[in-house]
């Protein structure tokens, strides 16, 4: 009986073991690999120093038994291999990077991509070595101001309002330096250091006082102008400082004005004078500077035009006109008769109706320099007319010419445009205009109307436009 009981017990044990073993193998074939693994948010933007927890992604199928990540997460972050949770405190910046998160169980594995970027902390506690710069004189070196910044870095510094001209803010380092070239009343400037996460600001109070004027000059510092004709303003230049007041000594002649606020000389002279030297002073509370200019008021020289001929064939439209250029000196000029070394002139015409044919020396120039004519005679055709430079003599000792009597200095020949004048039985007239309206065009010389006495002193002649007639023959 005992033997039978033992046998039955062993059989039961074997049956139970078989059931257990069979049950285990049966379950292994039924485990499903994780599927449809996904994050609700697939892109994460983190900030250095700020704690973060990224939940495990949702999965379908049987629960994962292990989680892994490839490549390694940014420094400071860890993946819990049992739960799939990513957590920690980022310790350094990281550009946008993709990480593969894998969930695994006995049934297999599944992966999902997660994008993580780590931004720097926002800048904080921006401080400069000084919070005010007061009473600095323009054109003296501005103190170098160095920034101190905590928390996150910045290479994006800005300032509002703009610093005084000449003082610069380095946008990458935040250093402020330079030499102010203008004055400025008390102004509060806010400097901001920024990065992608945020910004910090610091205020600096700046006052720049005007420097005393320096390097005072007038480009036109030795002028001869005719009376009773509006003169071109004579303008000053200042190298530094901002004058509050301008003074001139002695006073200008009647008709001329000296602007005490700007230093500009202008007006219409009403009297003649010899050459007078004037002392001009520019002042402000911090200094002054002086310069001398010379001015003579005298009737000087005239350019005139005389038409010699002007006709055309109405059938062919061919023809032309000849014009004399006359130079005359005013008889009551202080230095009359004055020796003239050179002249320049510019004359325009209607280029649609007339073509420039030639510009030749006038008859009063043929006897110069022993019958050789002027030392230099150079016409230049422009898009609107022509310019002419004439040197009567290269040496003041050689004399040049005088214009105490009208002097023919050039003869200009024009040809008609046949397309315009063919069939015109009525005739035409048009203006010749003094001046070089195409000056400044590439290749065109900036030549105007000038009479040069001694190689240095240039005088603007009085000119008057003239109308020429073209008559059918």
Coordinates of C-alpha atoms in Angstrom, one line a residue:
X1 CA 0.0 0.0 0.0
X2 CA 2.8 2.4 0.8
X3 CA 4.4 1.7 -2.5
X4 CA 1.2 2.5 -4.4
X5 CA 0.9 5.8 -2.5
X6 CA 4.4 6.8 -3.4
X7 CA 3.9 5.9 -7.0
X8 CA 0.7 8.0 -7.1
X9 CA 2.5 10.9 -5.5
X10 CA 5.3 10.8 -8.0
X11 CA 2.8 10.7 -10.8
X12 CA 1.0 13.8 -9.4
X13 CA 4.4 15.6 -9.1
X14 CA 5.2 14.9 -12.7
X15 CA 1.8 16.1 -13.8
X16 CA 2.3 19.3 -11.9
X17 CA 5.8 19.9 -13.3
X18 CA 4.5 19.2 -16.8
X19 CA 1.7 21.7 -16.3
X20 CA 4.1 24.3 -14.9
X21 CA 6.7 23.8 -17.7
X22 CA 4.0 23.7 -20.4
X23 CA 2.5 26.9 -18.9
X24 CA 5.8 28.8 -19.0
X25 CA 6.4 27.9 -22.6
X26 CA 2.9 28.7 -23.5
X27 CA 3.2 32.3 -22.1
X28 CA 6.5 33.0 -23.9
X29 CA 4.9 32.4 -27.2
X30 CA 2.1 34.9 -26.3
X31 CA 4.3 37.9 -25.3
X32 CA 4.0 40.8 -27.8
X33 CA 6.9 43.2 -28.6
X34 CA 6.2 46.9 -27.9
X35 CA 4.6 48.6 -30.9
X36 CA 3.4 52.1 -31.9
X37 CA 5.9 53.7 -29.6
X38 CA 5.5 57.5 -29.6
X39 CA 6.0 60.8 -27.6
X40 CA 3.3 63.3 -27.4
X41 CA 6.0 65.9 -27.8
X42 CA 8.8 64.8 -30.1
X43 CA 10.9 68.1 -29.8
X44 CA 12.2 69.3 -26.5
X45 CA 13.9 72.6 -25.9
X46 CA 15.7 72.6 -22.5
X47 CA 17.7 75.2 -20.7
X48 CA 21.0 74.7 -18.9
X49 CA 20.5 74.5 -15.1
X50 CA 16.8 73.9 -15.2
X51 CA 15.5 70.5 -14.0
X52 CA 13.5 68.5 -16.6
X53 CA 11.5 65.2 -16.7
X54 CA 10.5 63.8 -20.1
X55 CA 7.9 61.1 -19.6
X56 CA 8.3 57.6 -21.1
X57 CA 6.7 57.4 -24.6
X58 CA 3.4 55.6 -25.0
X59 CA 3.5 52.0 -26.3
X60 CA 1.2 49.3 -27.5
X61 CA 1.7 45.6 -27.1
X62 CA 3.2 44.1 -23.9
X63 CA 5.0 46.4 -21.5
X64 CA 8.7 47.0 -22.1
X65 CA 11.1 45.4 -19.7
X66 CA 14.1 47.5 -20.7
X67 CA 14.8 51.0 -22.2
X68 CA 17.9 52.3 -23.9
X69 CA 19.1 55.4 -25.8
X70 CA 21.5 56.0 -28.6
X71 CA 23.6 58.2 -28.8
X72 CA 24.3 59.3 -25.2
X73 CA 22.0 62.0 -23.9
X74 CA 23.3 65.6 -23.3
X75 CA 25.4 65.9 -20.1
X76 CA 23.3 66.0 -17.0
X77 CA 20.4 63.9 -18.4
X78 CA 19.8 60.2 -17.8
X79 CA 17.4 57.6 -19.1
X80 CA 15.8 55.3 -16.5
X81 CA 16.2 51.9 -18.1
X82 CA 13.3 50.4 -16.2
X83 CA 10.7 53.1 -16.8
X84 CA 11.9 55.0 -19.9
X85 CA 11.7 58.4 -18.1
X86 CA 14.4 60.9 -19.1
X87 CA 15.3 63.3 -16.3
X88 CA 18.0 65.5 -14.8
X89 CA 19.5 69.0 -15.0
X90 CA 21.2 69.9 -18.3
X91 CA 24.8 71.0 -17.7
X92 CA 25.9 72.4 -21.1
X93 CA 24.5 73.7 -24.3
X94 CA 23.6 71.2 -27.0
X95 CA 22.5 71.9 -30.6
X96 CA 19.3 70.2 -31.9
X97 CA 20.1 66.5 -31.9
X98 CA 18.1 63.3 -32.5
X99 CA 18.2 60.5 -30.0
X100 CA 16.8 57.0 -30.7
X101 CA 14.9 55.6 -27.7
X102 CA 14.3 51.8 -27.8
X103 CA 11.8 49.8 -25.7
X104 CA 12.5 46.0 -25.4
X105 CA 10.8 42.9 -23.9
X106 CA 10.9 39.1 -24.6
X107 CA 8.7 39.7 -27.6
X108 CA 11.1 42.1 -29.3
X109 CA 11.8 45.8 -29.5
X110 CA 10.6 49.1 -31.0
X111 CA 12.2 52.5 -31.4
X112 CA 11.3 56.2 -31.7
X113 CA 13.3 59.3 -32.4
X114 CA 13.3 62.2 -29.9
X115 CA 14.8 65.7 -30.7
X116 CA 16.5 67.5 -27.8
X117 CA 18.3 70.8 -27.8
X118 CA 19.7 72.6 -24.8
X119 CA 19.8 76.4 -24.8
X120 CA 22.1 78.4 -22.5
X121 CA 20.7 80.1 -19.4
X122 CA 19.5 83.6 -20.0
X123 CA 22.1 86.3 -19.1
X124 CA 21.7 87.8 -15.7
X125 CA 23.3 90.4 -13.4
X126 CA 24.8 92.5 -16.3
X127 CA 27.1 95.1 -14.7
X128 CA 29.6 97.6 -16.3
X129 CA 32.8 98.9 -14.7
X130 CA 31.1 102.4 -14.5
X131 CA 27.5 103.4 -14.5
X132 CA 28.1 107.0 -15.5
X133 CA 30.5 109.0 -17.7
X134 CA 29.9 112.7 -17.0
X135 CA 31.6 115.9 -18.2
X136 CA 33.8 114.2 -20.8
X137 CA 35.1 116.7 -23.5
X138 CA 34.4 115.7 -27.1
X139 CA 37.5 114.5 -29.0
X140 CA 39.0 113.0 -25.8
X141 CA 39.2 109.3 -25.3
X142 CA 36.1 107.6 -23.8
X143 CA 37.0 105.3 -20.8
X144 CA 36.9 101.7 -21.8
X145 CA 33.8 100.1 -20.1
X146 CA 34.0 96.4 -19.6
X147 CA 30.9 94.3 -18.9
X148 CA 30.5 91.6 -16.3
X149 CA 27.8 88.9 -16.9
X150 CA 26.5 86.0 -14.9
X151 CA 24.3 83.0 -15.7
X152 CA 24.2 82.4 -19.5
X153 CA 26.6 83.9 -22.0
X154 CA 25.9 86.5 -24.7
X155 CA 27.4 87.6 -27.9
X156 CA 24.5 89.9 -28.8
X157 CA 24.9 93.3 -27.1
X158 CA 22.8 96.3 -28.1
X159 CA 22.3 99.8 -26.7
X160 CA 19.4 102.2 -26.8
X161 CA 19.5 105.1 -27.5
X162 CA 22.6 105.0 -29.7
X163 CA 25.9 106.1 -28.1
X164 CA 27.4 109.5 -29.0
X165 CA 29.0 109.4 -32.4
X166 CA 32.5 108.1 -32.2
X167 CA 31.7 105.9 -29.1
X168 CA 31.2 102.2 -30.1
X169 CA 29.6 99.2 -28.4
X170 CA 31.2 95.9 -29.5
X171 CA 28.2 93.7 -30.2
X172 CA 30.0 90.5 -29.5
X173 CA 32.0 91.4 -26.3
X174 CA 29.9 94.3 -25.0
X175 CA 33.0 96.5 -24.5
X176 CA 32.3 100.2 -24.9
X177 CA 35.2 102.5 -26.1
X178 CA 36.1 105.2 -28.6
X179 CA 36.4 108.9 -29.0
X180 CA 33.2 111.0 -29.1
X181 CA 33.2 113.6 -31.9
X182 CA 30.0 115.4 -30.9
X183 CA 28.6 116.8 -27.7
X184 CA 25.6 115.2 -25.9
X185 CA 23.5 116.3 -23.0
X186 CA 22.9 114.0 -20.1
X187 CA 21.5 110.8 -21.6
X188 CA 20.7 107.4 -20.0
X189 CA 21.7 104.5 -22.3
X190 CA 20.4 101.0 -21.7
X191 CA 22.8 98.2 -22.7
X192 CA 21.3 94.8 -23.2
X193 CA 23.0 91.4 -23.3
X194 CA 20.8 88.8 -25.0
X195 CA 20.9 85.2 -26.1
X196 CA 18.2 82.8 -27.4
X197 CA 16.8 82.3 -23.9
X198 CA 16.6 85.8 -22.5
X199 CA 18.4 89.0 -21.7
X200 CA 19.8 91.3 -19.0
X201 CA 20.2 95.1 -19.1
X202 CA 22.3 97.8 -17.4
X203 CA 21.9 101.6 -17.6
X204 CA 24.8 104.0 -18.2
X205 CA 24.5 107.8 -17.9
X206 CA 26.6 109.7 -20.4
X207 CA 27.3 113.4 -20.9
X208 CA 29.7 114.8 -23.5
X209 CA 30.7 118.4 -23.4
X210 CA 31.7 120.2 -26.7
X211 CA 35.4 120.6 -27.4
X212 CA 36.9 124.0 -28.2
X213 CA 36.9 124.6 -32.0
X214 CA 40.0 123.5 -33.8
X215 CA 41.4 123.2 -37.4
X216 CA 39.2 126.1 -38.5
X217 CA 39.4 126.8 -42.2
X218 CA 37.7 128.3 -45.2
X219 CA 38.4 126.5 -48.5
X220 CA 37.8 129.8 -50.4
X221 CA 40.2 131.8 -48.4
X222 CA 41.4 134.3 -51.0
X223 CA 38.5 135.5 -53.2
X224 CA 37.9 138.3 -55.7
X225 CA 34.2 139.0 -56.3
X226 CA 32.5 141.7 -58.4
X227 CA 30.2 144.3 -56.8
X228 CA 26.5 144.4 -57.2
X229 CA 26.4 140.7 -58.0
X230 CA 25.2 138.0 -55.5
X231 CA 28.3 136.2 -54.4
X232 CA 28.6 132.4 -53.8
X233 CA 28.5 131.9 -50.0
X234 CA 31.9 131.3 -48.4
X235 CA 31.6 128.4 -46.0
X236 CA 33.7 127.4 -43.0
X237 CA 35.0 124.0 -41.9
X238 CA 35.8 123.0 -38.3
X239 CA 38.0 120.0 -37.5
X240 CA 36.6 119.6 -34.0
X241 CA 34.3 121.3 -31.5
X242 CA 31.0 123.0 -32.1
X243 CA 31.2 126.8 -32.2
X244 CA 28.5 128.7 -30.3
X245 CA 29.6 132.0 -31.7
X246 CA 31.5 133.3 -34.7
X247 CA 33.2 136.7 -35.0
X248 CA 35.0 138.6 -37.8
X249 CA 37.4 141.5 -37.7
X250 CA 37.3 144.0 -39.4
X251 CA 33.6 144.2 -40.3
X252 CA 32.7 143.2 -43.9
X253 CA 31.9 145.8 -46.6
X254 CA 28.4 147.0 -47.1
X255 CA 26.1 144.4 -48.7
X256 CA 28.0 141.4 -47.2
X257 CA 26.8 139.5 -44.2
X258 CA 28.6 137.4 -41.6
X259 CA 26.4 134.9 -39.9
X260 CA 27.4 134.8 -36.2
X261 CA 25.8 131.4 -35.7
X262 CA 27.3 129.6 -38.7
X263 CA 30.4 131.6 -39.8
X264 CA 29.0 131.8 -43.4
X265 CA 29.9 134.9 -45.5
X266 CA 27.2 135.9 -48.1
X267 CA 25.4 138.7 -49.7
X268 CA 25.7 141.2 -52.6
X269 CA 28.7 143.6 -52.3
X270 CA 27.6 147.3 -52.7
X271 CA 31.1 148.9 -52.7
X272 CA 34.5 148.2 -54.2
X273 CA 37.5 147.4 -51.9
X274 CA 41.1 146.5 -52.1
X275 CA 42.2 143.1 -50.9
X276 CA 41.4 143.0 -47.1
X277 CA 42.5 140.3 -44.7
X278 CA 39.8 139.3 -42.2
X279 CA 40.4 137.4 -38.9
X280 CA 37.6 135.0 -38.1
X281 CA 37.2 133.4 -34.7
X282 CA 35.0 130.5 -33.7
X283 CA 34.2 130.1 -30.0
X284 CA 32.4 128.1 -27.4
X285 CA 32.7 127.7 -23.6
X286 CA 35.7 125.4 -23.9
X287 CA 38.0 127.3 -26.3
X288 CA 38.4 129.0 -29.7
X289 CA 40.2 129.0 -33.0
X290 CA 41.1 131.6 -35.6
X291 CA 41.8 131.7 -39.3
X292 CA 42.5 134.5 -41.8
X293 CA 40.8 134.9 -45.2
X294 CA 41.3 137.6 -47.8
X295 CA 38.5 139.2 -49.9
X296 CA 38.6 141.8 -52.6
X297 CA 35.5 143.4 -54.2
X298 CA 36.2 144.7 -57.7
X299 CA 34.5 144.7 -61.1
X300 CA 36.6 142.1 -62.9
X301 CA 36.1 140.3 -66.1
X302 CA 33.4 139.6 -68.6
X303 CA 32.8 136.7 -71.0
X304 CA 30.7 137.7 -74.0
X305 CA 29.5 136.0 -77.2
X306 CA 29.2 137.6 -80.6
X307 CA 27.6 135.7 -83.5
X308 CA 29.5 136.0 -86.8
X309 CA 27.3 133.9 -89.0
X310 CA 24.4 131.5 -89.0
X311 CA 22.6 130.0 -92.0
X312 CA 21.5 126.7 -93.5
X313 CA 20.2 125.1 -96.7
X314 CA 16.5 124.5 -96.2
X315 CA 16.5 121.6 -98.7
X316 CA 19.4 119.6 -97.3
X317 CA 19.3 121.1 -93.7
X318 CA 23.1 121.6 -93.9
X319 CA 24.6 124.7 -92.5
X320 CA 26.1 126.2 -89.4
X321 CA 26.9 129.1 -87.2
X322 CA 30.1 130.8 -86.0
X323 CA 30.5 132.6 -82.7
X324 CA 33.3 134.6 -81.1
X325 CA 34.2 134.4 -77.4
X326 CA 35.3 137.8 -76.1
X327 CA 37.1 138.5 -72.8
X328 CA 37.0 142.0 -71.3
X329 CA 38.3 143.5 -68.0
X330 CA 36.3 146.1 -66.1
X331 CA 37.9 149.5 -66.5
X332 CA 37.6 150.4 -62.8
X333 CA 39.2 147.2 -61.6
X334 CA 41.8 148.0 -58.8
X335 CA 44.6 146.4 -60.8
X336 CA 43.5 147.5 -64.2
X337 CA 44.9 146.5 -66.7
X338 CA 45.6 143.1 -65.1
X339 CA 47.9 140.5 -66.7
X340 CA 46.0 137.3 -67.2
X341 CA 47.9 134.0 -67.3
X342 CA 45.1 131.6 -68.1
X343 CA 41.3 131.1 -68.5
X344 CA 38.8 128.3 -68.6
X345 CA 35.3 128.4 -70.0
X346 CA 32.4 126.1 -70.5
X347 CA 29.6 126.7 -73.0
X348 CA 26.5 124.6 -73.7
X349 CA 24.2 124.3 -76.8
X350 CA 21.2 122.4 -78.0
X351 CA 22.9 119.1 -79.0
X352 CA 19.8 117.9 -80.8
X353 CA 19.9 120.8 -83.3
X354 CA 23.5 121.7 -83.4
X355 CA 26.8 119.7 -83.5
X356 CA 30.1 121.2 -82.3
X357 CA 32.4 121.4 -85.4
X358 CA 35.5 123.2 -84.0
X359 CA 36.9 125.5 -81.3
X360 CA 39.9 127.5 -82.5
X361 CA 42.1 130.2 -80.9
X362 CA 40.8 133.7 -81.5
X363 CA 42.8 136.3 -83.5
X364 CA 44.0 138.1 -80.4
X365 CA 46.0 135.0 -79.3
X366 CA 47.9 134.4 -82.5
X367 CA 50.8 136.9 -81.7
X368 CA 51.4 135.4 -78.2
X369 CA 54.8 133.8 -77.4
X370 CA 56.6 135.2 -80.4
X371 CA 53.8 134.3 -82.9
X372 CA 53.4 130.7 -81.6
X373 CA 50.1 131.4 -80.0
X374 CA 49.1 130.4 -76.5
X375 CA 51.1 127.9 -74.5
X376 CA 48.1 125.6 -74.1
X377 CA 44.8 125.5 -75.9
X378 CA 42.6 122.5 -75.2
X379 CA 38.9 122.3 -76.1
X380 CA 37.0 119.2 -74.8
X381 CA 33.5 118.2 -76.2
X382 CA 31.0 117.3 -73.5
X383 CA 27.5 115.7 -73.8
X384 CA 26.0 119.2 -73.5
X385 CA 28.6 121.4 -75.2
X386 CA 32.3 122.0 -74.6
X387 CA 34.9 123.1 -72.2
X388 CA 38.1 125.0 -73.0
X389 CA 41.3 125.5 -71.1
X390 CA 43.8 128.2 -72.3
X391 CA 47.2 129.0 -70.9
X392 CA 48.5 132.3 -72.3
X393 CA 51.8 131.9 -70.5
X394 CA 53.2 129.5 -68.0
X395 CA 55.3 132.2 -66.4
X396 CA 54.0 135.4 -64.7
X397 CA 57.2 137.1 -65.8
X398 CA 56.3 136.4 -69.4
X399 CA 53.2 138.5 -69.1
X400 CA 50.2 136.6 -70.4
X401 CA 47.6 139.0 -71.9
X402 CA 45.5 141.9 -70.7
X403 CA 41.9 142.5 -71.5
X404 CA 41.8 146.3 -71.2
X405 CA 40.3 146.1 -74.7
X406 CA 37.9 143.3 -75.8
X407 CA 40.0 140.3 -76.7
X408 CA 38.8 137.5 -79.0
X409 CA 40.1 134.4 -77.3
X410 CA 38.2 131.7 -79.2
X411 CA 36.1 131.1 -82.3
X412 CA 33.4 128.4 -82.1
X413 CA 31.9 126.7 -85.2
X414 CA 28.6 124.8 -85.1
X415 CA 27.0 122.6 -87.7
X416 CA 23.3 122.2 -88.1
X417 CA 21.6 118.7 -87.8
X418 CA 20.2 118.1 -91.3
X419 CA 17.4 115.8 -89.9
X420 CA 16.1 118.8 -87.9
X421 CA 16.6 121.7 -90.4
X422 CA 15.7 120.0 -93.7
X423 CA 12.5 121.4 -95.0
X424 CA 12.5 124.3 -92.5
X425 CA 11.8 127.5 -94.4
X426 CA 11.2 129.7 -91.4
X427 CA 14.6 129.7 -89.6
X428 CA 15.3 129.1 -86.0
X429 CA 17.0 130.6 -82.9
X430 CA 18.4 129.0 -79.8
X431 CA 20.4 129.8 -76.6
X432 CA 24.0 129.3 -75.9
X433 CA 24.4 128.9 -72.1
X434 CA 27.4 129.4 -70.0
X435 CA 28.3 126.6 -67.7
X436 CA 29.2 122.9 -67.7
X437 CA 25.9 121.1 -66.8
X438 CA 27.4 117.7 -67.5
X439 CA 30.3 118.1 -65.0
X440 CA 30.5 115.1 -62.8
X441 CA 29.6 112.7 -65.6
X442 CA 32.3 110.0 -65.9
X443 CA 35.0 111.3 -68.3
X444 CA 33.8 114.9 -68.3
X445 CA 36.3 117.4 -66.7
X446 CA 34.9 119.6 -63.9
X447 CA 35.8 122.7 -65.9
X448 CA 33.9 126.0 -65.4
X449 CA 34.3 129.7 -66.2
X450 CA 37.4 131.1 -64.5
X451 CA 40.0 133.8 -65.1
X452 CA 43.3 133.1 -63.5
X453 CA 45.6 136.0 -62.8
X454 CA 48.8 134.7 -61.2
X455 CA 48.5 130.9 -61.3
X456 CA 46.7 131.0 -57.9
X457 CA 44.0 133.6 -57.9
X458 CA 40.9 132.4 -59.8
X459 CA 38.1 134.9 -60.5
X460 CA 34.6 134.1 -61.6
X461 CA 33.8 136.2 -64.7
X462 CA 30.5 137.8 -65.4
X463 CA 28.6 135.9 -68.1
X464 CA 25.4 136.4 -70.0
X465 CA 23.7 133.8 -72.2
X466 CA 23.1 134.7 -75.8
X467 CA 20.6 133.7 -78.4
X468 CA 21.9 132.9 -81.9
X469 CA 19.9 132.9 -85.1
X470 CA 19.9 130.4 -87.9
X471 CA 18.4 131.7 -91.2
X472 CA 17.6 129.7 -94.3
X473 CA 19.6 130.8 -97.3

